[in-house]
Short mmCIF file of C-alpha atoms in Angstrom, two decimals:
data_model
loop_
_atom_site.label_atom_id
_atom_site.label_comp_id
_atom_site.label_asym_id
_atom_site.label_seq_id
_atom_site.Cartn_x
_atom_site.Cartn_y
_atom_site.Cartn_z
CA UNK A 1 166.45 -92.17 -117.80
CA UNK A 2 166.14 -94.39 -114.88
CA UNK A 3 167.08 -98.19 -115.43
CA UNK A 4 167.16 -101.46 -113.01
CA UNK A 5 169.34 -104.19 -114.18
CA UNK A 6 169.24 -108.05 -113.04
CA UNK A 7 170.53 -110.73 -114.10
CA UNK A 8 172.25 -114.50 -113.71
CA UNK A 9 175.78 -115.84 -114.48
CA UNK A 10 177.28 -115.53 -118.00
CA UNK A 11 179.99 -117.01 -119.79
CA UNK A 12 183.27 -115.79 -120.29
CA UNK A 13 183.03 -115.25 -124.22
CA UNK A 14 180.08 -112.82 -123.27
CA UNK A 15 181.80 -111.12 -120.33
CA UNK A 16 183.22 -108.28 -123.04
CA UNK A 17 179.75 -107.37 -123.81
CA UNK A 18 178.34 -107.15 -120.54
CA UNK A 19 181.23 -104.94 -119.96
CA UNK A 20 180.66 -102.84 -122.77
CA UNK A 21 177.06 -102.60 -121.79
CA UNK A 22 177.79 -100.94 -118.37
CA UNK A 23 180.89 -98.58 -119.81
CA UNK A 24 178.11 -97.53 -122.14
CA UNK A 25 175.44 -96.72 -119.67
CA UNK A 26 178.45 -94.67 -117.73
CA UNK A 27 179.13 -92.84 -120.70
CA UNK A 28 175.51 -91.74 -121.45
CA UNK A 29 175.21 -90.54 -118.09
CA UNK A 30 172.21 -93.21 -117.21
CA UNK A 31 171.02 -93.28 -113.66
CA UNK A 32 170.93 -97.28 -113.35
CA UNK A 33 170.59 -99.62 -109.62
CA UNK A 34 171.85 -103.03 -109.96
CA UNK A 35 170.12 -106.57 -108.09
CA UNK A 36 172.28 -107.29 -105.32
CA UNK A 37 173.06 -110.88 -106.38
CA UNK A 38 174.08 -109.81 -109.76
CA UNK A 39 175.58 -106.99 -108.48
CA UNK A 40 177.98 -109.69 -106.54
CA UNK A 41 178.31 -111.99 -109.64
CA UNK A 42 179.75 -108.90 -111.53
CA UNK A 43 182.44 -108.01 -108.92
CA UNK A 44 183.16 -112.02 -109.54
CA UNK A 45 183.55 -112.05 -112.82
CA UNK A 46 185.56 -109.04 -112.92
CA UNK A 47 182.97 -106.38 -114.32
CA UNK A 48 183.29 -102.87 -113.40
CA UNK A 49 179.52 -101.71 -112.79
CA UNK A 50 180.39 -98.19 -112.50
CA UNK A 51 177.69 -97.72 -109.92
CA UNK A 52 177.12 -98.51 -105.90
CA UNK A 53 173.30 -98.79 -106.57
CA UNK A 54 171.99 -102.03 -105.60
CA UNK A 55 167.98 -103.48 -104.56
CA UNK A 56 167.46 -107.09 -103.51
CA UNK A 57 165.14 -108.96 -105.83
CA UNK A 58 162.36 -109.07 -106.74
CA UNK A 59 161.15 -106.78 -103.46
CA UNK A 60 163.47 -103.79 -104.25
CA UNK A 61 163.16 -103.05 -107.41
CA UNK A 62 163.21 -99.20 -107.92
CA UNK A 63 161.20 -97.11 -109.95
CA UNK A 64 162.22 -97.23 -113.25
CA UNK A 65 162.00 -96.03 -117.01
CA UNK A 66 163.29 -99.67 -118.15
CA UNK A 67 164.43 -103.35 -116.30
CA UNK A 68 167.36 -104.70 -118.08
CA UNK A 69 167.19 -108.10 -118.02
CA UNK A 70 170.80 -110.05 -118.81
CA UNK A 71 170.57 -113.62 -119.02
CA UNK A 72 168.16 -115.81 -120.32
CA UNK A 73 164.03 -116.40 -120.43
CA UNK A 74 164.09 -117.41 -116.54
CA UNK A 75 166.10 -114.05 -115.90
CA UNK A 76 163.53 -112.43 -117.49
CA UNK A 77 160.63 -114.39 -116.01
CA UNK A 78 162.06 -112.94 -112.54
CA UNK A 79 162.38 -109.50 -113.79
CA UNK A 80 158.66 -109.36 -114.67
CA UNK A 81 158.27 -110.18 -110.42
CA UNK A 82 160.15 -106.70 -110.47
CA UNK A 83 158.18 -105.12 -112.71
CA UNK A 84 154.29 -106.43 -111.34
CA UNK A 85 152.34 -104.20 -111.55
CA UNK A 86 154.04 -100.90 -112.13
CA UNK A 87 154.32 -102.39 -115.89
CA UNK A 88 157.54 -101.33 -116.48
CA UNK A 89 159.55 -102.47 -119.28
CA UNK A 90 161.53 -105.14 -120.13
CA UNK A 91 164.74 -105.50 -122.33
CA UNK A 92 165.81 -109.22 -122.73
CA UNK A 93 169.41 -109.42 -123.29
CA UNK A 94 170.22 -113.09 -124.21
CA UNK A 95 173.45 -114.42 -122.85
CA UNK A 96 171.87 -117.89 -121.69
CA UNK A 97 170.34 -120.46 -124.48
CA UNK A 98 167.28 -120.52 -126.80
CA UNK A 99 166.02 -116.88 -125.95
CA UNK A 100 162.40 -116.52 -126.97
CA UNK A 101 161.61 -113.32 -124.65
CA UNK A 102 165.41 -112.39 -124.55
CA UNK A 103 166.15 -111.92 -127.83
CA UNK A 104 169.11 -109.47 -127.88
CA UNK A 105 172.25 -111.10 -128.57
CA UNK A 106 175.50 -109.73 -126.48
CA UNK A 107 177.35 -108.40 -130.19
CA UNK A 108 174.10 -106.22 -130.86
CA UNK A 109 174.02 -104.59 -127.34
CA UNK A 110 175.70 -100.93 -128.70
CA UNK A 111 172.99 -101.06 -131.54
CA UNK A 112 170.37 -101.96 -129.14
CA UNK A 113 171.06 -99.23 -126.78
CA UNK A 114 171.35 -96.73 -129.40
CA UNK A 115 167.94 -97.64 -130.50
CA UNK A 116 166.30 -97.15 -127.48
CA UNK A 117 168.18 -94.17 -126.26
CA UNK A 118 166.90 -92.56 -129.76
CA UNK A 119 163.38 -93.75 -129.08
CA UNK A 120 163.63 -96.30 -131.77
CA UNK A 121 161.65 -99.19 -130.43
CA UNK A 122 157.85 -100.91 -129.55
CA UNK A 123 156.03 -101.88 -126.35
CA UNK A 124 155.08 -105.65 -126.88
CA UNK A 125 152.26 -106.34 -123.99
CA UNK A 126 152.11 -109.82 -123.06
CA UNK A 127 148.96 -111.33 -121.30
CA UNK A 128 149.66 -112.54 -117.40
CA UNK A 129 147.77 -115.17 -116.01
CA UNK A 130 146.73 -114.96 -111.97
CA UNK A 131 145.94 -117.29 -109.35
CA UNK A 132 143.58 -117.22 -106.14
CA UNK A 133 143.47 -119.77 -103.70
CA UNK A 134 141.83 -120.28 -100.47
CA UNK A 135 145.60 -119.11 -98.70
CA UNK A 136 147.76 -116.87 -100.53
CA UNK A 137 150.01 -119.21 -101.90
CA UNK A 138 152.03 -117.11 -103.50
CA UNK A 139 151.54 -113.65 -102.16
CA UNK A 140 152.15 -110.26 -103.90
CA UNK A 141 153.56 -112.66 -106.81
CA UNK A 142 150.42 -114.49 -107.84
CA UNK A 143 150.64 -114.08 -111.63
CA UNK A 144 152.71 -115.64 -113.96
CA UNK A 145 154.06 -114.73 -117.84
CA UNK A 146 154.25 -118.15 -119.47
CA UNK A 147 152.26 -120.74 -117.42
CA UNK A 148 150.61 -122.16 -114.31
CA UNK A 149 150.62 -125.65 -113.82
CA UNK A 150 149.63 -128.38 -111.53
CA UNK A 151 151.67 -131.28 -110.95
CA UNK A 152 151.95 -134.68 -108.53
CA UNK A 153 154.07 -134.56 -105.66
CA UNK A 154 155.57 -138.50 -106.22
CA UNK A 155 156.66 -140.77 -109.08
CA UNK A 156 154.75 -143.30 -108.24
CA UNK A 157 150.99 -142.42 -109.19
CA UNK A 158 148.78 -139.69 -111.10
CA UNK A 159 146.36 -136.92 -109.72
CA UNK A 160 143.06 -136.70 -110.87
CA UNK A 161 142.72 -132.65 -111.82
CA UNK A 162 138.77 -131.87 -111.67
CA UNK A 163 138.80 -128.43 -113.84
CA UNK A 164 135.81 -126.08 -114.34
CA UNK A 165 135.35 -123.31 -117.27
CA UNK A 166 133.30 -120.18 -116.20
CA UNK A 167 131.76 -122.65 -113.55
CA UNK A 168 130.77 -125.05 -115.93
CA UNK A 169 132.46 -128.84 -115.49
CA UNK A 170 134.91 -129.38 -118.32
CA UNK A 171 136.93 -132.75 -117.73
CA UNK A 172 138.79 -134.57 -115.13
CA UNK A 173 142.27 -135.12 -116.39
CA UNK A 174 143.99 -138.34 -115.08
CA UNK A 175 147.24 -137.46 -115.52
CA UNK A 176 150.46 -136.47 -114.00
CA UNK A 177 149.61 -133.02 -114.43
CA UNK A 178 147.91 -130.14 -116.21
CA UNK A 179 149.47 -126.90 -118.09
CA UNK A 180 147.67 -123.40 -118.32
CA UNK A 181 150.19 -121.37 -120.64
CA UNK A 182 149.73 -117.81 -121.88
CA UNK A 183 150.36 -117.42 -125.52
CA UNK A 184 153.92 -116.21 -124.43
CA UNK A 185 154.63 -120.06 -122.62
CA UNK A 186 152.91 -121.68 -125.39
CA UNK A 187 156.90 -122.20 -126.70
CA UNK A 188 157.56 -123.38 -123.40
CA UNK A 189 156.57 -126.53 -121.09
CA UNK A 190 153.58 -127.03 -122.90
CA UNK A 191 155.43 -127.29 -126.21
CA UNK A 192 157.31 -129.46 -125.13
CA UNK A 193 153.86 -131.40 -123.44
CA UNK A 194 152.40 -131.76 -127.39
CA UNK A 195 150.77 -128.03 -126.80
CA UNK A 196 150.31 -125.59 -130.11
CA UNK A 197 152.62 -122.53 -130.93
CA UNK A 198 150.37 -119.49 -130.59
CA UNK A 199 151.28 -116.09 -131.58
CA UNK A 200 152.13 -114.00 -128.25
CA UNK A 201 149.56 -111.07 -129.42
CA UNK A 202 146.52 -113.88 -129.59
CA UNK A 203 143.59 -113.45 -126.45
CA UNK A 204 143.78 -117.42 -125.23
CA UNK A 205 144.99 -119.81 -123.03
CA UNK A 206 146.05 -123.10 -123.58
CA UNK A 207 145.41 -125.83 -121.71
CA UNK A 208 147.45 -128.87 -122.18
CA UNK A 209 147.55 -132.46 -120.12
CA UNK A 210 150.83 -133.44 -118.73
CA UNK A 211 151.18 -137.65 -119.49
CA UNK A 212 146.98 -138.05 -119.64
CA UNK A 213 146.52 -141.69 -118.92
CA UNK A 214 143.02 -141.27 -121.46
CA UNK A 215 144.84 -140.44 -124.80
CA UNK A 216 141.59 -138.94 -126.36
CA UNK A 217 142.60 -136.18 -123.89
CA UNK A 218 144.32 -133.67 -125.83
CA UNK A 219 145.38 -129.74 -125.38
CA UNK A 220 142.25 -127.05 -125.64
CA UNK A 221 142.81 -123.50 -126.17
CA UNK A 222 139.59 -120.87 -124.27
CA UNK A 223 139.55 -117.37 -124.87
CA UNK A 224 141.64 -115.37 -122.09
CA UNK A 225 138.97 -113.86 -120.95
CA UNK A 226 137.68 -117.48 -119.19
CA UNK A 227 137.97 -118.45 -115.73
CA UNK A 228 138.86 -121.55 -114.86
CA UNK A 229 138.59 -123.68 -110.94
CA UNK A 230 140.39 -126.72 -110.42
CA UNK A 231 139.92 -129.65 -107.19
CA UNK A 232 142.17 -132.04 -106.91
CA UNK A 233 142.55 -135.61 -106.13
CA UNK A 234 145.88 -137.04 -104.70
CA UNK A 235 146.74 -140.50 -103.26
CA UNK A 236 149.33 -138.40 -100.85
CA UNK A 237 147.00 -135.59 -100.04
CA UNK A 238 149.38 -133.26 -101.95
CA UNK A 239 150.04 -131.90 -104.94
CA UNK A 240 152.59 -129.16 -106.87
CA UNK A 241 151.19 -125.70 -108.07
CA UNK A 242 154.22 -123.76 -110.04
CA UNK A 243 153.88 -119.89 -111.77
CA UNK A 244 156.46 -119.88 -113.44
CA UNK A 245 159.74 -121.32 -111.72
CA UNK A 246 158.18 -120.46 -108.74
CA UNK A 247 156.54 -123.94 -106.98
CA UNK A 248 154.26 -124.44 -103.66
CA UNK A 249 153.19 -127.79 -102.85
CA UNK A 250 149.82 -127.54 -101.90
CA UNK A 251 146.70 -129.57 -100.07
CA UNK A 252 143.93 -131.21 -102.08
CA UNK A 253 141.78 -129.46 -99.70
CA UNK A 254 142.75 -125.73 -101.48
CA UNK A 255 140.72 -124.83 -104.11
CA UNK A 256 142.23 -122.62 -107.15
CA UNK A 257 140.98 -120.07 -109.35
CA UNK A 258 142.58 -119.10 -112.63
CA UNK A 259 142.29 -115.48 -114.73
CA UNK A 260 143.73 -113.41 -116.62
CA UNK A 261 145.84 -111.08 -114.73
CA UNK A 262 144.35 -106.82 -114.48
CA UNK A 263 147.88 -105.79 -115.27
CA UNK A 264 150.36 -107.10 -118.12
CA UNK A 265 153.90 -107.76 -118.70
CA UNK A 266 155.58 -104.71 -121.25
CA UNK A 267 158.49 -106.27 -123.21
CA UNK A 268 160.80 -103.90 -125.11
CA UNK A 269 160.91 -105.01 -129.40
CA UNK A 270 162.86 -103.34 -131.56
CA UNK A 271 162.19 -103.50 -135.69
CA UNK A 272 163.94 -106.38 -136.15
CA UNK A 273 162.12 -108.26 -133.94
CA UNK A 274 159.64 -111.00 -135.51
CA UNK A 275 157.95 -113.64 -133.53
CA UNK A 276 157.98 -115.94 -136.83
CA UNK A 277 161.89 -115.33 -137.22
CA UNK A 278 161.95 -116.27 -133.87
CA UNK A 279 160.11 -119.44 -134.60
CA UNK A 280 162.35 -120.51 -137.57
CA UNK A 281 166.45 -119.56 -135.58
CA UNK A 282 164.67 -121.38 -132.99
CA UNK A 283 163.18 -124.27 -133.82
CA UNK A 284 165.18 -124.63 -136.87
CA UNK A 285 161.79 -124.52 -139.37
CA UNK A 286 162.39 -124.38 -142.68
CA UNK A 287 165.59 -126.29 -142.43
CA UNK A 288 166.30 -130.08 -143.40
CA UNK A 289 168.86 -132.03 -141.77
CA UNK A 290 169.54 -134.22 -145.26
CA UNK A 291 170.69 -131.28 -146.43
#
């Protein structure tokens, strides 16, 4: 078994379990390469890696059975970069906050790894979405797992977002922005935008304003299989396209197209794993404050 690991800062009440996460990969034997920046963040903290094996991210990453991701959803966001196309999979382990794709808590990591070691897990594919544009914005990393959204460059006014579906006009959202999210982002930005929860295994898209100045305008979910074109309209020429964290600003004169991506993002689930369970520790459903 081959396995990549990156990953971002922890705390020091998880440092023991990152620790025990590498002893255990020694012990087994695994063949593993580390990120170089986590790779120095370790040596920081005062982790023994038990490997030299490094690759820079995200244009290193080796081939690999598994990508250990160790962090939180960003961490993971930038591990699916490593992955692209090669569809390799994902483990989330959660040492940053919510954790809706990184969903293995530090005190289960022994478990975990003995699950997956022993075969004992799922592949959970998760729909990419992909951009063109008239220049490659964003080169080999043109897709993105939870959303792609447009957004104004200044606080002072809105853009005017003219968006097509299959070729067909749609609307032109006054607003300061727009949100296309994946089922998997649905929990994210566009959540938190008035967007709906949508199961991650569900073939859409949603599309959700960002401050509409028309409040009839409201969030629209299209089968995944649509296309969608946007033009934009900017009082400072510019505007903001992001995929993911990543961001370009861009010139009203680019035109964008949006898909679904050919290739998909492979996250490792083990039995325990539930999407609505998720929902509820989460978002604290079910629960009432009063009581």
């Amino acid at each position: 078994m081959k396995i990549a690991i990156h990953g971002r800062s922890f705390t020091t009440e998880t440092q023991p379990y990152v620790q025990a996460l590498f002893d255990i990969l020694r012990d087994k034997g695994v063949d593993f390469s580390i990120s170089a920046s986590f790779y120095t963040h370790l040596l920081q903290a005062g982790i023994e890696p038990h490997t030299p094996k490094t690759y820079p991210h995200p244009h290193g990453a080796p081939d690999a059975d598994f990508i250990f991701s160790i962090g939180g959803d960003g961490t993971l966001l930038e591990s699916v970069m490593q992955s692209r196309s090669r569809q390799i999979p994902i483990l989330g382990i959660n040492t940053g906050r919510l954790g809706f794709l990184a969903t293995v808590s530090p005190e289960c990591i022994p478990a975990q790894l003995s699950a997956l070691f022993d075969g004992q897990y799922q592949l959970e594919e998760r729909t990419l979405v992909s951009l063109n544009s008239d220049n490659d914005l964003f080169e080999d990393y043109n897709f993105a797992l939870n959303d792609f959204t447009i957004t104004k460059t200044d606080t002072s006014s809105m853009i005017t977002i003219h968006a097509y579906l299959d070729g067909e006009f749609l609307n032109s959202y006054w607003a300061d922005g727009l949100i296309v999210s994946t089922p998997t982002g649905s929990t994210g930005y566009s959540l938190s935008c008035g967007g709906p929860v949508v199961l991650p295994t569900n073939e859409v898209f949603v599309i959700t304003p960002i401050s509409p100045h028309n409040l009839n305008v409201r969030p629209m979910i299209i089968p995944d299989g649509s296309q969608l074109s946007f033009r934009v309209e900017s009082r400072s020429n510019n505007f903001l396209v992001s995929l993911d964290s990543r961001f370009r600003i861009v010139d009203v004169a680019v035109s964008l197209t949006l898909k679904k991506s050919v290739f998909k993002a492979r996250l490792v689930k083990f039995k325990q794993d539930n999407f609505v369970q998720t929902l509820r520790t989460k978002l604290h459903w079910g629960l009432d404050a009063r009581n």
